[in-house]
mmCIF file of C-alpha atoms in Angstrom:
data_model
loop_
_atom_site.group_PDB
_atom_site.id
_atom_site.type_symbol
_atom_site.label_atom_id
_atom_site.label_comp_id
_atom_site.label_asym_id
_atom_site.label_seq_id
_atom_site.Cartn_x
_atom_site.Cartn_y
_atom_site.Cartn_z
ATOM 1 C CA MET X 1 0.000 0.000 0.000
ATOM 2 C CA ASP X 2 1.458 3.353 -1.058
ATOM 3 C CA VAL X 3 0.837 5.661 1.915
ATOM 4 C CA GLN X 4 1.581 9.338 1.296
ATOM 5 C CA ARG X 5 1.648 10.439 4.936
ATOM 6 C CA GLU X 6 1.947 8.838 8.374
ATOM 7 C CA ILE X 7 1.275 10.351 11.778
ATOM 8 C CA ASP X 8 2.245 8.928 15.148
ATOM 9 C CA THR X 9 -0.373 9.454 17.853
ATOM 10 C CA ARG X 10 1.057 6.924 20.318
ATOM 11 C CA GLY X 11 0.359 7.953 23.910
ATOM 12 C CA LEU X 12 -2.508 10.265 22.934
ATOM 13 C CA ASN X 13 -6.101 9.555 23.914
ATOM 14 C CA CYS X 14 -9.379 10.499 22.284
ATOM 15 C CA PRO X 15 -10.021 12.943 20.702
ATOM 16 C CA LEU X 16 -6.398 13.843 19.890
ATOM 17 C CA PRO X 17 -5.699 11.055 17.327
ATOM 18 C CA ILE X 18 -8.843 12.060 15.418
ATOM 19 C CA LEU X 19 -7.997 15.766 15.562
ATOM 20 C CA LYS X 20 -4.462 15.161 14.302
ATOM 21 C CA ALA X 21 -5.795 12.931 11.504
ATOM 22 C CA LYS X 22 -8.347 15.582 10.525
ATOM 23 C CA LYS X 23 -5.608 18.228 10.327
ATOM 24 C CA ALA X 24 -3.333 15.945 8.270
ATOM 25 C CA LEU X 25 -6.139 15.006 5.853
ATOM 26 C CA ALA X 26 -6.947 18.687 5.305
ATOM 27 C CA GLU X 27 -3.389 19.154 3.986
ATOM 28 C CA MET X 28 -3.587 16.166 1.613
ATOM 29 C CA LEU X 29 -4.932 15.727 -1.914
ATOM 30 C CA SER X 30 -8.036 13.725 -2.754
ATOM 31 C CA GLY X 31 -7.251 10.004 -3.020
ATOM 32 C CA GLU X 32 -4.050 10.140 -0.955
ATOM 33 C CA LEU X 33 -3.576 7.713 1.941
ATOM 34 C CA LEU X 34 -2.888 8.585 5.570
ATOM 35 C CA ARG X 35 -1.659 6.022 8.112
ATOM 36 C CA VAL X 36 -2.328 6.782 11.787
ATOM 37 C CA VAL X 37 -0.564 4.775 14.506
ATOM 38 C CA SER X 38 -2.242 4.905 17.915
ATOM 39 C CA THR X 39 -2.085 3.243 21.317
ATOM 40 C CA ASP X 40 -5.662 4.180 22.263
ATOM 41 C CA PRO X 41 -7.912 1.066 22.064
ATOM 42 C CA GLY X 42 -10.929 3.331 21.547
ATOM 43 C CA SER X 43 -9.377 4.584 18.319
ATOM 44 C CA MET X 44 -10.718 1.506 16.493
ATOM 45 C CA ARG X 45 -14.334 2.626 16.828
ATOM 46 C CA ASP X 46 -13.424 6.339 16.766
ATOM 47 C CA PHE X 47 -11.867 6.079 13.293
ATOM 48 C CA GLN X 48 -14.824 4.047 12.002
ATOM 49 C CA ALA X 49 -17.192 6.803 13.133
ATOM 50 C CA PHE X 50 -14.862 9.520 11.816
ATOM 51 C CA ALA X 51 -14.801 7.926 8.355
ATOM 52 C CA ARG X 52 -18.604 7.630 8.261
ATOM 53 C CA GLN X 53 -19.095 11.240 9.363
ATOM 54 C CA THR X 54 -16.504 12.838 7.070
ATOM 55 C CA GLY X 55 -16.778 10.740 3.911
ATOM 56 C CA ASN X 56 -13.123 9.723 4.032
ATOM 57 C CA GLU X 57 -12.656 6.012 3.339
ATOM 58 C CA LEU X 58 -11.311 3.777 6.101
ATOM 59 C CA VAL X 59 -9.175 1.509 3.914
ATOM 60 C CA GLU X 60 -7.658 -0.649 6.637
ATOM 61 C CA GLN X 61 -7.542 -1.134 10.393
ATOM 62 C CA ASN X 62 -5.387 -3.559 12.304
ATOM 63 C CA SER X 63 -3.908 -4.041 15.723
ATOM 64 C CA SER X 64 -0.825 -5.761 17.061
ATOM 65 C CA ALA X 65 0.184 -5.871 20.714
ATOM 66 C CA ASP X 66 -0.807 -2.459 22.028
ATOM 67 C CA GLU X 67 -0.743 -0.527 18.735
ATOM 68 C CA PHE X 68 -3.640 0.254 16.427
ATOM 69 C CA VAL X 69 -3.089 1.229 12.799
ATOM 70 C CA HIS X 70 -5.676 3.048 10.701
ATOM 71 C CA VAL X 71 -5.343 3.862 6.991
ATOM 72 C CA LEU X 72 -7.659 6.517 5.563
ATOM 73 C CA ARG X 73 -8.139 7.630 1.956
ATOM 74 C CA ARG X 74 -8.740 11.366 1.607
ATOM 75 C CA ARG X 75 -12.111 12.062 0.002
#
């Protein structure tokens, strides 16, 4: 997967990962991919809701150990 931008939100709790993702997406072009790495377990459902509300596509979500990775496609 060709990700154009990645942000590290490890150690941050809701709503900070979403706010940082929103800011990053605003600076990106339509169709570009953003990867967000988080340690907040609630980020799994938060990013699902964020994608539904904003129209950005949640391309992938996965977790390993205590990290959660979200990939969004800019609308």
